[in-house]
Structures are given as structure tokens and as C-alpha cells.
Amino acid sequence: MATLVCFHAHPDDEAIATGGTMARASDEGHRVVLVVATDGIHGERPDDLGADESLVDRRKAETMASAEALGIHRVEFLDYHDSGMTGWEGNGHDHAFANADLDEAAGRLAQILRDEAADVLTIYDWHGGYGHPDHIRVHEVGCRAEELVADDLPALRVVESTMNRDDMRRGIESAKEQGLDFGPDEFDPDGPMDDGNPMGTPEAEITLAVDVADWAERKRRSIAAHRSQVTDSSFFLQMPMDAFAQAFGTEWFIEHGRAAGDGPRRGWFFADQTG
């Protein structure tokens, strides 16, 4: 048995980015740990919050339901404040994750890695996929934690979760060919995101593609668990299951220490099987 630790910025980020990977690892007998950096206070506020219930309370409960759907064994909240998108007032909050002391935050993550004798750590790519300040900080904190545990966990494998920009573009074109109308607000993965950069990573720079199609239903249950943020009418939950599995049945990673080649290889973290 190996141990996978997935480090995410907000409650619900785990569902889309690494939900299939976590469910697959759990089903194959590995220990799965989720670490959530922030409280998600800047999420959508549902109308049915109880008198003594905060949005943070709700989002933590939803994360625990998501963890149950994915077979996660341990969930840790670092409880920094959600920083909000670039330019929001929350960016300047003293306890915002974007402003967290790098060594302090990385030290907390590093201790979890040591306690768990982690074999694999997932973080985000250099710009957090779409430039959110908290996602960028996940990358920075994760890389620093990797340095802090280098002597204790020399075999730790660190991989950056990312989005395949070329695959997203192909998916949009395929949907158009099938008659899907995206309307005037069509999403463009090549357009500027929160930090002005395009979405995700070009395919040529991605080193690993993990097949999670068989866990797509579990992944969608994880998304649905975040009910305050995702309604029944959402894009994710309205897609037919086969279309969802096709769109979200591969999760993409950039491995530290492995040079990009001619594109991502198909593989897995444990036993490193390919195919």
C-alpha cells in the first residue's frame, strides 16, 4: 500500500482536478489524504444556510461528503482564508492563503507528508491552472514542502495537476461539430484567465495522463456533493454520463524531475503501469 496526498486550494477543487485519481487510488488499496488550504468563504452562498451555520461550515461538510464518495481516508483543513480572485478585497486579508508565510504553510504541509510517509503529492501547475491567487500559492507551498521533506522522504513523487489546453480545444470543436451551441459567451481556453495567461498547460508540456474513466461516476458524485456550489442544472451534472466520462475521464499531470517529451505518456503513480 502506498499513500497519495492531494493538496488543493478550496473545498470542491479536489472533485474536478484529482477526483478520479483519488477514487482509483483508494479502490486499488492505497491510502488517500486530502489537504485543503482555505475555508472557501468566497464561494456561492446557498439560500438554505441554517441560523447557526456559516458558509465555511457548509463547505467543510460538503467536502467530507465528497471525501466519502471518493474513498478518501483523511481530510485536513489548513483553514487559511479564501483570498478570492485577483483584485478582490480578500487578497489583502492578513490570513488570506495568498499572503501566507511560505515556510509556515509549507511546514504544515510537510508535517502531514512526514506523518503519512507520503509516496505521491499532487499540487498545481505554476499558475494554478487559471491564475487564481490561492491556486498559485498551492504550487508555491507544495514546491517548498517538497524541499523541506527531501531528506525524510527522498522517494516522494511530486506531480502538478493541470488542464490540457489542447484537449479542451479539441473537445470544444468536437462539441460544435455535433451541433452544440455555446452561445455568445463561448469559453476559450486560449483566452486570458485570472492572471492573464491561457487556461492550463499545452499538451506538449504535460508528462502524464492518468486514465480515470472507470471512476467518472464517482468523480461526478464528488462534484454533486458540493451542493452549495454546483446545482442540478450545472454543466457537470447535466452532461450524459458517457459524455462526462469522455470529457473528464483523463486527469493530467506534470511530474517533477521528468522532462517533457512528445506529449503525455499514459500511466499511473503506483507500480507505474502504462497503457
Tab-separated table of C-alpha atoms in Angstrom:
chain	number	residue	atom	x	y	z
A	1	MET	CA	0.000	0.000	0.000
A	2	ALA	CA	1.218	3.485	-0.888
A	3	THR	CA	-0.025	6.895	0.267
A	4	LEU	CA	-1.303	9.637	-2.006
A	5	VAL	CA	-1.618	13.192	-0.633
A	6	CYS	CA	-3.586	15.684	-2.738
A	7	PHE	CA	-3.145	19.361	-1.863
A	8	HIS	CA	-5.945	21.667	-3.023
A	9	ALA	CA	-6.831	25.327	-2.600
A	10	HIS	CA	-10.576	25.311	-1.850
A	11	PRO	CA	-13.357	22.945	-0.856
A	12	ASP	CA	-14.584	21.400	-4.177
A	13	ASP	CA	-11.279	21.778	-6.081
A	14	GLU	CA	-10.492	18.141	-5.324
A	15	ALA	CA	-13.546	16.917	-7.218
A	16	ILE	CA	-12.654	18.073	-10.720
A	17	ALA	CA	-8.849	18.188	-10.614
A	18	THR	CA	-7.984	14.865	-8.968
A	19	GLY	CA	-11.293	13.225	-8.064
A	20	GLY	CA	-10.790	10.284	-10.383
A	21	THR	CA	-7.193	9.796	-9.291
A	22	MET	CA	-8.174	9.696	-5.622
A	23	ALA	CA	-11.054	7.272	-6.216
A	24	ARG	CA	-8.835	4.994	-8.309
A	25	ALA	CA	-6.045	5.006	-5.729
A	26	SER	CA	-8.487	4.233	-2.920
A	27	ASP	CA	-10.117	1.386	-4.836
A	28	GLU	CA	-6.705	-0.127	-5.525
A	29	GLY	CA	-5.956	-0.271	-1.805
A	30	HIS	CA	-3.832	2.839	-1.345
A	31	ARG	CA	-4.225	5.406	1.427
A	32	VAL	CA	-5.606	8.742	0.192
A	33	VAL	CA	-5.231	12.028	2.087
A	34	LEU	CA	-6.816	15.346	1.089
A	35	VAL	CA	-5.351	18.635	2.344
A	36	VAL	CA	-7.468	21.764	1.738
A	37	ALA	CA	-5.687	25.092	2.154
A	38	THR	CA	-8.593	27.528	2.569
A	39	ASP	CA	-12.040	27.866	4.086
A	40	GLY	CA	-13.794	28.681	0.780
A	41	ILE	CA	-15.531	31.712	2.284
A	42	HIS	CA	-15.822	33.425	-1.119
A	43	GLY	CA	-17.937	30.637	-2.622
A	44	GLU	CA	-21.601	30.857	-3.582
A	45	ARG	CA	-23.803	31.364	-0.518
A	46	PRO	CA	-26.818	29.000	-0.583
A	47	ASP	CA	-30.274	30.180	0.488
A	48	ASP	CA	-30.796	27.320	2.933
A	49	LEU	CA	-27.991	28.023	5.416
A	50	GLY	CA	-29.238	27.447	8.972
A	51	ALA	CA	-29.312	30.223	11.559
A	52	ASP	CA	-26.192	28.879	13.250
A	53	GLU	CA	-24.493	27.594	10.094
A	54	SER	CA	-21.824	29.508	8.179
A	55	LEU	CA	-20.805	29.033	4.570
A	56	VAL	CA	-17.499	27.669	5.868
A	57	ASP	CA	-19.397	25.067	7.938
A	58	ARG	CA	-21.423	24.036	4.905
A	59	ARG	CA	-18.444	23.762	2.603
A	60	LYS	CA	-16.496	21.667	5.086
A	61	ALA	CA	-19.460	19.299	5.425
A	62	GLU	CA	-19.729	19.075	1.653
A	63	THR	CA	-16.022	18.289	1.426
A	64	MET	CA	-16.469	15.427	3.868
A	65	ALA	CA	-19.331	14.082	1.722
A	66	SER	CA	-17.116	14.380	-1.350
A	67	ALA	CA	-14.353	12.522	0.500
A	68	GLU	CA	-16.746	9.712	1.290
A	69	ALA	CA	-17.738	9.440	-2.377
A	70	LEU	CA	-14.072	9.207	-3.402
A	71	GLY	CA	-12.917	6.852	-0.647
A	72	ILE	CA	-10.584	9.406	0.963
A	73	HIS	CA	-9.202	8.251	4.302
A	74	ARG	CA	-8.150	11.555	5.898
A	75	VAL	CA	-9.113	15.195	5.297
A	76	GLU	CA	-7.101	18.081	6.743
A	77	PHE	CA	-8.134	21.749	6.517
A	78	LEU	CA	-5.344	24.287	6.930
A	79	ASP	CA	-8.040	26.962	7.471
A	80	TYR	CA	-6.456	29.908	5.713
A	81	HIS	CA	-8.946	32.443	4.372
A	82	ASP	CA	-10.022	32.152	0.758
A	83	SER	CA	-8.200	35.024	-0.987
A	84	GLY	CA	-10.771	35.492	-3.740
A	85	MET	CA	-9.966	36.180	-7.375
A	86	THR	CA	-7.212	38.546	-8.458
A	87	GLY	CA	-8.013	42.103	-7.429
A	88	TRP	CA	-10.639	41.199	-4.817
A	89	GLU	CA	-10.564	42.839	-1.401
A	90	GLY	CA	-9.853	39.449	0.183
A	91	ASN	CA	-6.422	39.419	-1.496
A	92	GLY	CA	-5.218	41.763	1.231
A	93	HIS	CA	-6.552	39.884	4.249
A	94	ASP	CA	-3.797	39.088	6.760
A	95	HIS	CA	-4.810	35.423	6.952
A	96	ALA	CA	-5.519	35.015	3.224
A	97	PHE	CA	-3.731	31.996	1.809
A	98	ALA	CA	-2.195	34.114	-0.947
A	99	ASN	CA	-0.365	36.023	1.801
A	100	ALA	CA	0.556	33.009	3.911
A	101	ASP	CA	4.140	32.822	5.089
A	102	LEU	CA	5.714	30.367	2.676
A	103	ASP	CA	7.765	28.417	5.199
A	104	GLU	CA	4.965	28.329	7.776
A	105	ALA	CA	2.397	26.976	5.305
A	106	ALA	CA	4.881	24.604	3.691
A	107	GLY	CA	5.964	23.397	7.117
A	108	ARG	CA	2.395	22.429	7.963
A	109	LEU	CA	2.038	20.503	4.720
A	110	ALA	CA	5.471	18.935	5.154
A	111	GLN	CA	4.492	17.605	8.580
A	112	ILE	CA	1.456	15.887	7.096
A	113	LEU	CA	3.668	14.366	4.420
A	114	ARG	CA	6.053	13.059	7.084
A	115	ASP	CA	3.257	11.778	9.313
A	116	GLU	CA	1.767	9.898	6.387
A	117	ALA	CA	5.094	8.739	4.916
A	118	ALA	CA	3.662	10.005	1.637
A	119	ASP	CA	4.658	8.409	-1.646
A	120	VAL	CA	2.947	10.869	-4.012
A	121	LEU	CA	1.980	14.525	-3.586
A	122	THR	CA	-0.222	16.375	-6.074
A	123	ILE	CA	-0.108	20.172	-6.283
A	124	TYR	CA	-0.989	22.589	-9.124
A	125	ASP	CA	0.989	23.884	-12.078
A	126	TRP	CA	2.926	27.153	-11.884
A	127	HIS	CA	-0.132	29.377	-12.411
A	128	GLY	CA	-2.662	27.213	-10.661
A	129	GLY	CA	-4.426	26.219	-13.853
A	130	TYR	CA	-6.208	29.525	-14.332
A	131	GLY	CA	-4.342	32.075	-12.242
A	132	HIS	CA	-6.346	32.136	-9.010
A	133	PRO	CA	-4.058	33.527	-6.254
A	134	ASP	CA	-4.788	30.599	-3.920
A	135	HIS	CA	-4.054	28.069	-6.653
A	136	ILE	CA	-0.739	29.740	-7.395
A	137	ARG	CA	0.054	29.596	-3.676
A	138	VAL	CA	-0.706	25.860	-3.639
A	139	HIS	CA	2.019	25.440	-6.250
A	140	GLU	CA	4.483	27.577	-4.293
A	141	VAL	CA	3.725	25.983	-0.928
A	142	GLY	CA	3.780	22.479	-2.401
A	143	CYS	CA	7.163	23.032	-4.038
A	144	ARG	CA	8.591	24.391	-0.799
A	145	ALA	CA	7.183	21.434	1.171
A	146	GLU	CA	8.906	19.124	-1.316
A	147	GLU	CA	12.210	20.786	-0.414
A	148	LEU	CA	11.506	20.554	3.318
A	149	VAL	CA	10.917	16.790	3.255
A	150	ALA	CA	13.673	15.935	0.781
A	151	ASP	CA	15.825	14.239	3.425
A	152	ASP	CA	12.942	12.479	5.184
A	153	LEU	CA	11.084	11.349	2.053
A	154	PRO	CA	13.686	11.118	-0.717
A	155	ALA	CA	11.424	8.961	-2.896
A	156	LEU	CA	8.439	11.326	-2.714
A	157	ARG	CA	6.959	11.798	-6.164
A	158	VAL	CA	5.544	15.309	-6.732
A	159	VAL	CA	3.186	15.922	-9.640
A	160	GLU	CA	1.421	19.086	-10.729
A	161	SER	CA	-2.249	18.749	-11.604
A	162	THR	CA	-3.062	20.767	-14.701
A	163	MET	CA	-5.549	21.067	-17.547
A	164	ASN	CA	-4.699	20.019	-21.083
A	165	ARG	CA	-5.343	23.159	-23.122
A	166	ASP	CA	-5.140	21.342	-26.449
A	167	ASP	CA	-7.527	18.620	-25.306
A	168	MET	CA	-10.018	21.262	-24.130
A	169	ARG	CA	-9.835	22.955	-27.512
A	170	ARG	CA	-10.424	19.635	-29.301
A	171	GLY	CA	-13.391	18.911	-27.051
A	172	ILE	CA	-14.994	22.271	-27.827
A	173	GLU	CA	-14.516	21.767	-31.561
A	174	SER	CA	-15.963	18.258	-31.367
A	175	ALA	CA	-18.998	19.553	-29.477
A	176	LYS	CA	-19.539	22.209	-32.124
A	177	GLU	CA	-19.380	19.580	-34.861
A	178	GLN	CA	-22.111	17.689	-33.002
A	179	GLY	CA	-24.305	20.785	-33.043
A	180	LEU	CA	-23.780	22.134	-29.533
A	181	ASP	CA	-24.252	25.900	-29.454
A	182	PHE	CA	-22.032	27.628	-26.908
A	183	GLY	CA	-23.731	30.993	-27.446
A	184	PRO	CA	-22.069	34.423	-27.258
A	185	ASP	CA	-20.129	33.582	-24.084
A	186	GLU	CA	-18.241	30.635	-25.524
A	187	PHE	CA	-15.347	29.570	-23.318
A	188	ASP	CA	-11.937	29.993	-24.916
A	189	PRO	CA	-9.090	28.048	-23.234
A	190	ASP	CA	-6.609	30.193	-25.142
A	191	GLY	CA	-8.076	33.417	-23.794
A	192	PRO	CA	-6.734	35.275	-20.741
A	193	MET	CA	-7.708	33.777	-17.380
A	194	ASP	CA	-7.470	35.332	-13.905
A	195	ASP	CA	-3.754	36.125	-14.215
A	196	GLY	CA	-3.847	36.984	-17.919
A	197	ASN	CA	-2.450	33.608	-19.029
A	198	PRO	CA	-4.350	30.954	-21.002
A	199	MET	CA	-6.010	28.018	-19.230
A	200	GLY	CA	-3.878	25.081	-18.109
A	201	THR	CA	-0.855	23.800	-20.000
A	202	PRO	CA	-0.084	22.964	-23.647
A	203	GLU	CA	-0.194	19.227	-24.240
A	204	ALA	CA	3.471	19.101	-25.227
A	205	GLU	CA	4.482	20.210	-21.715
A	206	ILE	CA	2.348	17.621	-19.872
A	207	THR	CA	4.165	14.433	-18.908
A	208	LEU	CA	1.456	12.101	-17.548
A	209	ALA	CA	-2.130	11.272	-18.484
A	210	VAL	CA	-3.991	9.185	-15.892
A	211	ASP	CA	-6.981	7.175	-17.087
A	212	VAL	CA	-9.858	7.565	-14.619
A	213	ALA	CA	-12.777	6.868	-16.965
A	214	ASP	CA	-13.886	3.904	-14.854
A	215	TRP	CA	-14.168	6.265	-11.870
A	216	ALA	CA	-16.078	9.013	-13.695
A	217	GLU	CA	-19.335	8.257	-11.879
A	218	ARG	CA	-17.564	8.564	-8.517
A	219	LYS	CA	-15.968	11.790	-9.685
A	220	ARG	CA	-19.363	13.216	-10.595
A	221	ARG	CA	-20.791	12.161	-7.214
A	222	SER	CA	-17.927	14.078	-5.614
A	223	ILE	CA	-18.826	17.176	-7.631
A	224	ALA	CA	-22.504	16.797	-6.710
A	225	ALA	CA	-21.574	16.618	-3.017
A	226	HIS	CA	-20.618	20.293	-3.215
A	227	ARG	CA	-24.288	21.190	-3.491
A	228	SER	CA	-23.891	24.818	-2.420
A	229	GLN	CA	-21.559	25.451	-5.358
A	230	VAL	CA	-22.976	23.119	-8.027
A	231	THR	CA	-26.702	22.916	-8.756
A	232	ASP	CA	-28.568	20.133	-10.541
A	233	SER	CA	-28.708	22.364	-13.612
A	234	SER	CA	-24.939	22.772	-13.770
A	235	PHE	CA	-22.883	21.855	-16.792
A	236	PHE	CA	-21.190	18.988	-14.945
A	237	LEU	CA	-24.378	17.328	-13.729
A	238	GLN	CA	-26.432	17.840	-16.895
A	239	MET	CA	-23.963	16.048	-19.175
A	240	PRO	CA	-24.859	12.462	-20.116
A	241	MET	CA	-22.630	10.065	-18.189
A	242	ASP	CA	-20.795	8.845	-21.297
A	243	ALA	CA	-20.059	12.425	-22.355
A	244	PHE	CA	-18.866	13.267	-18.831
A	245	ALA	CA	-16.549	10.247	-18.819
A	246	GLN	CA	-15.135	11.257	-22.174
A	247	ALA	CA	-14.586	14.875	-21.119
A	248	PHE	CA	-13.287	14.226	-17.595
A	249	GLY	CA	-12.044	10.646	-17.739
A	250	THR	CA	-8.384	11.656	-18.013
A	251	GLU	CA	-6.516	13.686	-15.406
A	252	TRP	CA	-3.345	15.468	-16.457
A	253	PHE	CA	-0.096	15.961	-14.551
A	254	ILE	CA	3.405	17.393	-14.869
A	255	GLU	CA	5.921	15.249	-12.982
A	256	HIS	CA	8.815	16.880	-11.174
A	257	GLY	CA	12.084	15.507	-12.448
A	258	ARG	CA	10.694	14.201	-15.746
A	259	ALA	CA	11.366	16.192	-18.892
A	260	ALA	CA	8.522	16.766	-21.325
A	261	GLY	CA	8.767	14.642	-24.425
A	262	ASP	CA	6.404	14.334	-27.357
A	263	GLY	CA	3.369	14.711	-25.111
A	264	PRO	CA	1.968	12.959	-22.071
A	265	ARG	CA	2.523	9.254	-21.597
A	266	ARG	CA	-0.372	7.153	-20.349
A	267	GLY	CA	0.494	5.886	-16.887
A	268	TRP	CA	-0.213	5.689	-13.198
A	269	PHE	CA	1.546	6.639	-9.966
A	270	PHE	CA	1.609	3.212	-8.380
A	271	ALA	CA	3.536	0.321	-9.972
A	272	ASP	CA	3.938	2.846	-12.813
A	273	GLN	CA	2.000	0.697	-15.241
A	274	THR	CA	1.368	2.193	-18.642
A	275	GLY	CA	-1.369	1.749	-21.174
